[in-house]
Each structure stands twice: as C-alpha cells, then as structure tokens.
PDB file of C-alpha atoms in Angstrom:
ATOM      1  CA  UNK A   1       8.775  11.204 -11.044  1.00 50.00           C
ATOM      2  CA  UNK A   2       8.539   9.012 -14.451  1.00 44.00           C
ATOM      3  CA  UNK A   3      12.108   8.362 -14.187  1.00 44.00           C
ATOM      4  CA  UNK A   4      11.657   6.790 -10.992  1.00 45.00           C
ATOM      5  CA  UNK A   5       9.076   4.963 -12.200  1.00 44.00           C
ATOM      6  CA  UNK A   6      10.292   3.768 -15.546  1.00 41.00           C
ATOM      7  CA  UNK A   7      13.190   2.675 -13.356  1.00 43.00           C
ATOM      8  CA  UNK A   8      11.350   0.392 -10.642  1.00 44.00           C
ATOM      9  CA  UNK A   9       9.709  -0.946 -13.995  1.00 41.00           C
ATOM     10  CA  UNK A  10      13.465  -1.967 -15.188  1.00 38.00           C
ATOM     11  CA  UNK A  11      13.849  -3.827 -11.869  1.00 43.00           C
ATOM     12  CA  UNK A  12      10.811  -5.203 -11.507  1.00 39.00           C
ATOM     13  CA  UNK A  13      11.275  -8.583 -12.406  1.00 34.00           C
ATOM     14  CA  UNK A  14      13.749  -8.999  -9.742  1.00 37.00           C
ATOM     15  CA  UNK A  15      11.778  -7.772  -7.033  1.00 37.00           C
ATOM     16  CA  UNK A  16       7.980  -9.196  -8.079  1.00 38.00           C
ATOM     17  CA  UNK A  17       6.001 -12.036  -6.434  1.00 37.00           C
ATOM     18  CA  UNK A  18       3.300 -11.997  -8.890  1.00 39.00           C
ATOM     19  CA  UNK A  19       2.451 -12.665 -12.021  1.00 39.00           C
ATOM     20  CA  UNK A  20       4.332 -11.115 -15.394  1.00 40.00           C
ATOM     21  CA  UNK A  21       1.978  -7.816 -15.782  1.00 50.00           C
ATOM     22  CA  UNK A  22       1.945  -4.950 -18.169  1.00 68.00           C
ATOM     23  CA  UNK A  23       0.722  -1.940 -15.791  1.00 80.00           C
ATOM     24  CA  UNK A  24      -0.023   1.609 -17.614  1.00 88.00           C
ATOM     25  CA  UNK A  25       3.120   3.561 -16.604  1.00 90.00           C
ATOM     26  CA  UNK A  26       1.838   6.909 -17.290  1.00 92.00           C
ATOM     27  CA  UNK A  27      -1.282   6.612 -15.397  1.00 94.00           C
ATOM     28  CA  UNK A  28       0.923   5.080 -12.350  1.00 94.00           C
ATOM     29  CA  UNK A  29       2.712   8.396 -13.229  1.00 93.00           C
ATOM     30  CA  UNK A  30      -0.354  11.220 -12.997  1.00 94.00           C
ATOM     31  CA  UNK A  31      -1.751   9.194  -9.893  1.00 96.00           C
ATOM     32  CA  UNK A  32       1.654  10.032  -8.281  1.00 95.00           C
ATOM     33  CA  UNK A  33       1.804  13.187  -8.853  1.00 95.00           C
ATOM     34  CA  UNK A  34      -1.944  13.895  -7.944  1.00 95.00           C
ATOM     35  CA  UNK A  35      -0.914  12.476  -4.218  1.00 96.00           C
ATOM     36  CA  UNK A  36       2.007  14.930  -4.261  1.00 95.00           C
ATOM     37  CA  UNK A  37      -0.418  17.359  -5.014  1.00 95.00           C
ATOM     38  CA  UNK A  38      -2.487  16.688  -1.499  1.00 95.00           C
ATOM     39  CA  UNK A  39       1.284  16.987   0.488  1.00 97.00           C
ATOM     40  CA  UNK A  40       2.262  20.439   2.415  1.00 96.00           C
ATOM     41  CA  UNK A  41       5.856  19.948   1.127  1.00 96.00           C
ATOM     42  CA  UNK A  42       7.850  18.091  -1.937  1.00 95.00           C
ATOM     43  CA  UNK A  43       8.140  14.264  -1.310  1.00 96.00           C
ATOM     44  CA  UNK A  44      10.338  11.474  -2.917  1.00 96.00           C
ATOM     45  CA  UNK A  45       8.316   8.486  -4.301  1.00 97.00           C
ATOM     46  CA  UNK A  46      10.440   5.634  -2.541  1.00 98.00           C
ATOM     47  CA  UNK A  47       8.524   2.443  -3.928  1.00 96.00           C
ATOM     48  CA  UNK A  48       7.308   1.304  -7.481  1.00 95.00           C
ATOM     49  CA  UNK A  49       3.560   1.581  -6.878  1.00 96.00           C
ATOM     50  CA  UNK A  50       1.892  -1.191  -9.280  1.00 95.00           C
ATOM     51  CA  UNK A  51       0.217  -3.523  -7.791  1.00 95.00           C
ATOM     52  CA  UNK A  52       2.293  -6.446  -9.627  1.00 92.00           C
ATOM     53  CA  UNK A  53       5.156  -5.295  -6.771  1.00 93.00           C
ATOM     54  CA  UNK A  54       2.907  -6.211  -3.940  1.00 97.00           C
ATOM     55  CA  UNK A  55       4.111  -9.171  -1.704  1.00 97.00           C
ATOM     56  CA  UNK A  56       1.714 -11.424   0.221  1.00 97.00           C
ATOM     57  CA  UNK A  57       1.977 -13.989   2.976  1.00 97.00           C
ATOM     58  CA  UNK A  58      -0.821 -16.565   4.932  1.00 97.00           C
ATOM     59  CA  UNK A  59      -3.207 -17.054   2.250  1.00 97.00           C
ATOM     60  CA  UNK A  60      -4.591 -20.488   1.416  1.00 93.00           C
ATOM     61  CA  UNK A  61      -4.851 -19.395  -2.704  1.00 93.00           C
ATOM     62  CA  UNK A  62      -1.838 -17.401  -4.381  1.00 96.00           C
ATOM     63  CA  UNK A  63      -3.346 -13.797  -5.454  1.00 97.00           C
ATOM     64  CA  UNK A  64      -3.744 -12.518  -9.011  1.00 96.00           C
ATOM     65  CA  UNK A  65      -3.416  -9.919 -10.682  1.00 96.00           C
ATOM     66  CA  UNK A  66      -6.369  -8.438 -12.427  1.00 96.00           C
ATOM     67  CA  UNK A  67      -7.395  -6.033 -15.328  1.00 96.00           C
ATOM     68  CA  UNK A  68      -9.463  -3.301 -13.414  1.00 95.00           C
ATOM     69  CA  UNK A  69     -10.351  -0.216 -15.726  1.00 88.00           C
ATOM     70  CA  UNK A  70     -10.435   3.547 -15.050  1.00 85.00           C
ATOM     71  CA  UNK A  71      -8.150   2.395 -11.614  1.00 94.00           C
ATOM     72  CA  UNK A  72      -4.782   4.458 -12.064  1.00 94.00           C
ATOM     73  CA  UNK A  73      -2.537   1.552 -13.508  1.00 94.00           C
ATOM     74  CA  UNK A  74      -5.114  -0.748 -14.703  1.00 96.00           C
ATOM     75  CA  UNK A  75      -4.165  -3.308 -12.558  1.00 96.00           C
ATOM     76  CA  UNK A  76      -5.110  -4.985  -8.634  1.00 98.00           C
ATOM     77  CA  UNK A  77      -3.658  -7.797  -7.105  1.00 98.00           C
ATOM     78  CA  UNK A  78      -7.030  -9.742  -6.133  1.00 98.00           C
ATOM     79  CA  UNK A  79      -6.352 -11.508  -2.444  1.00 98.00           C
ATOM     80  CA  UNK A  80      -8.624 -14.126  -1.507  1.00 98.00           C
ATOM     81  CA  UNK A  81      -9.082 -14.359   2.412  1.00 98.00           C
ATOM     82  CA  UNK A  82     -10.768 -17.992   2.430  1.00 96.00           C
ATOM     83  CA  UNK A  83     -11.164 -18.148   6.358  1.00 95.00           C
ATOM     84  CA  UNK A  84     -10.892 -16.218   9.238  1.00 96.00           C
ATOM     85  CA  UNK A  85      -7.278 -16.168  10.892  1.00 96.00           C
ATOM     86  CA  UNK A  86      -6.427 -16.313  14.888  1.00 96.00           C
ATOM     87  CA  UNK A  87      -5.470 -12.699  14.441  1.00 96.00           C
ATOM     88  CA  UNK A  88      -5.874  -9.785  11.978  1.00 96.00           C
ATOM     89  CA  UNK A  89      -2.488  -9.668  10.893  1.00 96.00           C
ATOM     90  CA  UNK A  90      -2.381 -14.021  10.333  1.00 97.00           C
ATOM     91  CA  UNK A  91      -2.787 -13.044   6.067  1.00 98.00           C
ATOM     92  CA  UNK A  92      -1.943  -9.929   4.327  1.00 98.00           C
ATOM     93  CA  UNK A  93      -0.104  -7.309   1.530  1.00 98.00           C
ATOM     94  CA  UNK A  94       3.027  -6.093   2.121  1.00 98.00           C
ATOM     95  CA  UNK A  95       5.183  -3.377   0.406  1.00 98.00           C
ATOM     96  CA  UNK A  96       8.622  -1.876   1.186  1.00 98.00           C
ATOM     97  CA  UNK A  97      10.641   0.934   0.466  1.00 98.00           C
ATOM     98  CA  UNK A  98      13.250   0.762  -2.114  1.00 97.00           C
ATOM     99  CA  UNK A  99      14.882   3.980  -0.753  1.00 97.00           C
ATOM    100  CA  UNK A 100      16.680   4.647   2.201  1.00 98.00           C
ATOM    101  CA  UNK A 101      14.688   6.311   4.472  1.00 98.00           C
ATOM    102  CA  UNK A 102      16.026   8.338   7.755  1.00 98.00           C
ATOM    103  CA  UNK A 103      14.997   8.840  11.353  1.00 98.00           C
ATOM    104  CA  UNK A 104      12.477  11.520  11.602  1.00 98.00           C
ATOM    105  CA  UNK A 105      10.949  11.105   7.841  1.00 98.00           C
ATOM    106  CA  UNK A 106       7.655  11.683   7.742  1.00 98.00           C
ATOM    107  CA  UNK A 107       5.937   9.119   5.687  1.00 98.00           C
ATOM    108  CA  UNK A 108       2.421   8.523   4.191  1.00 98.00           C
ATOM    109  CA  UNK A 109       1.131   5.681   2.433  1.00 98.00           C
ATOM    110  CA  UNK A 110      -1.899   5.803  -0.110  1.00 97.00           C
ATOM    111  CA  UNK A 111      -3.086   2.776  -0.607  1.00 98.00           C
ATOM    112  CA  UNK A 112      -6.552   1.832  -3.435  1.00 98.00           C
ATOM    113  CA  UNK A 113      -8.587  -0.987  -2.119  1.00 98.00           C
ATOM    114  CA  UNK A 114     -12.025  -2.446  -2.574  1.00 98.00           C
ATOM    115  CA  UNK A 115     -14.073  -5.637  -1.566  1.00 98.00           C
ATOM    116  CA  UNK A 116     -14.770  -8.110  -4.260  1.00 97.00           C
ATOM    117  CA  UNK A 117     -16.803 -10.241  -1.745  1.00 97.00           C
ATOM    118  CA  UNK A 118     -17.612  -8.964   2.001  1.00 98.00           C
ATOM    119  CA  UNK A 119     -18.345 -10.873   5.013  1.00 96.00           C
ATOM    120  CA  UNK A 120     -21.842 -12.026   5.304  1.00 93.00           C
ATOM    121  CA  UNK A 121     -24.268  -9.551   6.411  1.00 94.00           C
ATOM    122  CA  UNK A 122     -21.683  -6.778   5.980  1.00 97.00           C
ATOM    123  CA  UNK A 123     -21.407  -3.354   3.361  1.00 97.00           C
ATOM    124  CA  UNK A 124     -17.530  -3.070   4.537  1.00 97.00           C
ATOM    125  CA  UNK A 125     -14.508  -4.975   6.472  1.00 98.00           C
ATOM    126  CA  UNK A 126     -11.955  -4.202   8.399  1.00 97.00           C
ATOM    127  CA  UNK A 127      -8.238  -4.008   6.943  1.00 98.00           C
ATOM    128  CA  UNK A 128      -5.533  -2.389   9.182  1.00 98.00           C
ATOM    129  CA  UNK A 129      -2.892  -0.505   7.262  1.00 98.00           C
ATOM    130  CA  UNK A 130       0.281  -0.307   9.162  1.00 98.00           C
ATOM    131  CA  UNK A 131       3.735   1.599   8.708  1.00 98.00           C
ATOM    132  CA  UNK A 132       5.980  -0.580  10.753  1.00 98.00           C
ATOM    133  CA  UNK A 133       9.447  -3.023  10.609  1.00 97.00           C
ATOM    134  CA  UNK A 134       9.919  -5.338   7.994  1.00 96.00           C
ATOM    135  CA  UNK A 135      11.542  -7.574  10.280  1.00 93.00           C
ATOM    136  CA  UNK A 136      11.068  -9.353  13.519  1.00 93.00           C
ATOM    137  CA  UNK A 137       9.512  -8.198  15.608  1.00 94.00           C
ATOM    138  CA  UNK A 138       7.790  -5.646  13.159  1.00 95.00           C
ATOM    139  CA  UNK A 139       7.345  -2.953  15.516  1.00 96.00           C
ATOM    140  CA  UNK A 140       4.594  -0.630  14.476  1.00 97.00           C
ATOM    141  CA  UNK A 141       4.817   2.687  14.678  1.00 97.00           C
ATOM    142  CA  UNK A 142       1.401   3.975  12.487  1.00 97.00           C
ATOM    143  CA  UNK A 143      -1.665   2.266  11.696  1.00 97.00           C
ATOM    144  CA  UNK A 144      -4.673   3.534  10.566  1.00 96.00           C
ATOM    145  CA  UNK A 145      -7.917   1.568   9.921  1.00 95.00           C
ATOM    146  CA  UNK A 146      -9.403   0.966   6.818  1.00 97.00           C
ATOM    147  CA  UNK A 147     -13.170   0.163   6.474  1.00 97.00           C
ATOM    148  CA  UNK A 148     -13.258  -1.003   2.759  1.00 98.00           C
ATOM    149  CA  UNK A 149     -16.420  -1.558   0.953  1.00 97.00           C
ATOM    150  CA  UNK A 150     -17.425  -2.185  -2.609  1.00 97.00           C
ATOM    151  CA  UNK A 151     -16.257   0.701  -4.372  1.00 96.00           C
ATOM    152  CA  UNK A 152     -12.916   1.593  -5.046  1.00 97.00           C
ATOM    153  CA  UNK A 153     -11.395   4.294  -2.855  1.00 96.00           C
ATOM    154  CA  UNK A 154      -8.138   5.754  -1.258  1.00 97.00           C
ATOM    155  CA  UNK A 155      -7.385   4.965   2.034  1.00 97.00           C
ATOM    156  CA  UNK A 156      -4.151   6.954   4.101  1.00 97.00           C
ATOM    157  CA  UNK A 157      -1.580   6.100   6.604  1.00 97.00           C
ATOM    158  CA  UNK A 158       1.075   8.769   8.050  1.00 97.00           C
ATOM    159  CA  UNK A 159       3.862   8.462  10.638  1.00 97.00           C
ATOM    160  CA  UNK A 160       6.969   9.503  11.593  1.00 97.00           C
ATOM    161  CA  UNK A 161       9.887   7.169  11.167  1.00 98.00           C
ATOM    162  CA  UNK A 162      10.860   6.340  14.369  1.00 98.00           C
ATOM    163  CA  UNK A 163      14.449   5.185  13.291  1.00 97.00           C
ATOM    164  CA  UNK A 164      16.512   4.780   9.732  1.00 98.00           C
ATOM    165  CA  UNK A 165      15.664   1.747   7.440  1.00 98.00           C
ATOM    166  CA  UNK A 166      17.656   0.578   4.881  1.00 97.00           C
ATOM    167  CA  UNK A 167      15.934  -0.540   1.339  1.00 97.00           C
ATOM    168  CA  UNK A 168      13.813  -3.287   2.200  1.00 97.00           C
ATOM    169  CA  UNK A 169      13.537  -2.574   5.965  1.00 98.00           C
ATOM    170  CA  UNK A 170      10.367  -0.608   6.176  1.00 98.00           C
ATOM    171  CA  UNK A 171       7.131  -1.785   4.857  1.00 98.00           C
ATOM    172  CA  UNK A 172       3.409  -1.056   4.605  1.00 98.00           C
ATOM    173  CA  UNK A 173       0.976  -3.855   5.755  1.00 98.00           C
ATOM    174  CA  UNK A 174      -1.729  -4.504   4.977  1.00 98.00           C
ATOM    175  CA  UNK A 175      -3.711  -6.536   7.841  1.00 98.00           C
ATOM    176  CA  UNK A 176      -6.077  -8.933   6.313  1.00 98.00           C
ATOM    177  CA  UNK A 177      -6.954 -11.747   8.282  1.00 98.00           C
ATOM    178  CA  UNK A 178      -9.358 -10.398  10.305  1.00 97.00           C
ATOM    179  CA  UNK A 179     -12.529 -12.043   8.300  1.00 97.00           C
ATOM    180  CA  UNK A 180     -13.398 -14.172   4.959  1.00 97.00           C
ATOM    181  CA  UNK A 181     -13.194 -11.634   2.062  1.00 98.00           C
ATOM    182  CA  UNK A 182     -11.867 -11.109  -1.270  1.00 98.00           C
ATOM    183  CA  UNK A 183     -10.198  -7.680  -1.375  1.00 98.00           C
ATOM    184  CA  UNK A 184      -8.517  -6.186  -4.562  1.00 98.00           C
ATOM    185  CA  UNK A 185      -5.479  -4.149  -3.981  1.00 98.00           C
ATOM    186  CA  UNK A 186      -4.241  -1.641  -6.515  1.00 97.00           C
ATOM    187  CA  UNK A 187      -1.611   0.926  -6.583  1.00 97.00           C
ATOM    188  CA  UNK A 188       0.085   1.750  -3.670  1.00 98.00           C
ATOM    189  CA  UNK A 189       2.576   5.057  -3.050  1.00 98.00           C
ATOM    190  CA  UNK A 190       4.800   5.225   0.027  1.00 98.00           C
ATOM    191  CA  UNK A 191       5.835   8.870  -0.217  1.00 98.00           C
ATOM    192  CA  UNK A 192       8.802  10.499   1.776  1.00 98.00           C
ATOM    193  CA  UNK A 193       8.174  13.997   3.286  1.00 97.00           C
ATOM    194  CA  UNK A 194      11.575  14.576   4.722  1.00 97.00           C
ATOM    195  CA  UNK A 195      12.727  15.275   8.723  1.00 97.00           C
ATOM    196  CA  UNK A 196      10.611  18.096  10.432  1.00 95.00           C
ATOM    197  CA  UNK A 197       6.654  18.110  11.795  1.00 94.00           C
ATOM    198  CA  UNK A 198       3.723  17.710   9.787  1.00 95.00           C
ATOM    199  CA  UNK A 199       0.357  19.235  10.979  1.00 95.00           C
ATOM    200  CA  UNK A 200      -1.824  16.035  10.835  1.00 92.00           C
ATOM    201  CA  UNK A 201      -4.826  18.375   9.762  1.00 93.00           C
ATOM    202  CA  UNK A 202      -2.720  18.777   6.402  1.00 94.00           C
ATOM    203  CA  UNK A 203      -2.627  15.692   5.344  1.00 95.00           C
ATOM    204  CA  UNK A 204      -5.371  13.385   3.646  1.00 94.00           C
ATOM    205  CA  UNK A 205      -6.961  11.247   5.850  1.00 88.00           C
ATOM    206  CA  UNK A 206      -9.801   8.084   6.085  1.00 85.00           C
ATOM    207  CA  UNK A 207     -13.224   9.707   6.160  1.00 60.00           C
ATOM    208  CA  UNK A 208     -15.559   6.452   8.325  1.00 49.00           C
ATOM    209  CA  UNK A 209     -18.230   6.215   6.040  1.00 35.00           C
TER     210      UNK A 209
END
C-alpha cells in the first residue's frame, strides 16, 4: 500500500488543483490500511487520498488547504460555500480513480469531513456523497447522505460499478451546494473490492446522529 502511495505522491504535481502541500505519507499510509481492515475481502487503493488531490468546481472563493492535527495526513482542503446554490450539486469536491476499474467492482469511498461554520440555527448540514460518471451526464449510481457536524468523522459510500471506467472516468462527489457553510475535507480513499456481491451489513456505514 505505501508503494502506491509514495507513487501518487511522485505524480502529484501533475494531477493537483491545489496548493503545493507536504501531507504525512505514513499516516495517509496506516489510515489506509485501517479502512482495509473494516472490508470482508482484500481491496486495491485506486486514488492518492490527500486532500491536496481533491478537485473542486462552483465556488465563489478557491479552497485551501489547511494544517489540521491528529487528522490522518495532517491536511483538509477547507471549501467555503458562500451562498446557497439552485441545486445541491451547483458547488462541490470531486475525486477520481487513477485505476482502471471494471464492471461489477464493488467500490466504497471513505471520505473525513467536518463543518468549520454551519448554517444558521443548525448542529449539522447536508452533503451528498455520490459514486457516479465523471462525465456528462454523470449518471449516479450510489449516493449516500452525509449529515456533517463540527467534529471530524468518517462518512461511507458503497456501490457496484455499473459499467468499466477508465482512469479518470469515475469519481466521488461531493454535493455541496445545498446551503452556506464552510466544510473541511480531508483524506479521502476510493477502495476497489473486486467483481462478486457484498453483504451491505458488512460494510461500514453512516450512523444519523
């Protein structure tokens, strides 16, 4: 799994929209191998996870990364929502895979997010996390939910591939233009389970708090 890593590091500057950023490798490392750990079978890592890899689009403000400590990298990309957009997905994160991936993977995204500033009168907002197309017209084909609050926490998304996707053709989204927030986005793992069912019930999932 480092090799992988250490490898999307060496490519990194050709493939970053952010800022230059000196993530903690190792702990990008552990992290990755912890969400292996919570898998029913072996899984291939198939994107760099550090936050400085994360692509955005429909944001008044250009995001940033931040120093965040004890969060596995040490490192979010802070996204400032300033208004309210016609639809959820108007502003958001974005990151695809940088492996092949077939029909009939099963994939799951794990994805660390917290709210820097909430809408008014709110403890948590609304961010849809979506496995879908990374082209027109980005079909969907999982989405989960995520009710993110203050504190920093894990939040899941699993689905079956529904056909193959080159590198670069499959992405996680995250949908954030649902309100006015500030959300911080760190690490995120797209992890390959291979062709075959998965029982739902073994995977991790979002607990509505």
């Amino acid at each position: 799994m480092k090799a992988i890593i250490v490898t999307f590091l060496l490519l990194l500057s050709s493939i970053s929209v952010t800022a230059i950023a000196q993530p903690d490798v190792n702990a990008l490392e552990l992290e990755g191998a912890r969400i292996w750990q919570m898998l029913p079978r072996p899984s291939e890592m198939i994107r760099y996870p550090g936050a400085d890899g994360l692509s955005y689009y429909g944001l008044n403000k250009e995001p940033e990364i931040t120093t965040v400590e004890r969060l596995p990298g040490g490192e979010a990309l802070e996204v400032v929502v300033s208004k309210k957009g016609s639809n959820i997905y108007s502003a958001g994160v974005q990151a695809t895979n940088q492996i092949k991936v077939s029909t009939g993977d099963v994939i799951l995204a794990a994805v660390w997010m917290r709210a820097t500033q909430l809408p008014e009168g709110l403890s948590q907002t609304a961010v849809p996390i979506a496995l879908q197309e990374a082209k027109d017209p980005y079909d969907t084909w999982a989405i989960e939910q995520a009710n993110v609050g203050a504190e920093w926490r894990l939040y899941f998304v699993h689905g079956t591939a529904p056909e193959k996707y080159k590198k670069g053709r499959m992405m996680l989204s995250l949908q954030m233009g649902g309100a006015k927030h500030t959300i911080e986005v760190g690490p995120v793992y797209l992890m390959n389970m291979g062709e075959g069912d998965v029982d739902s019930s073994s995977l991790p999932g979002n607990v509505n708090r």
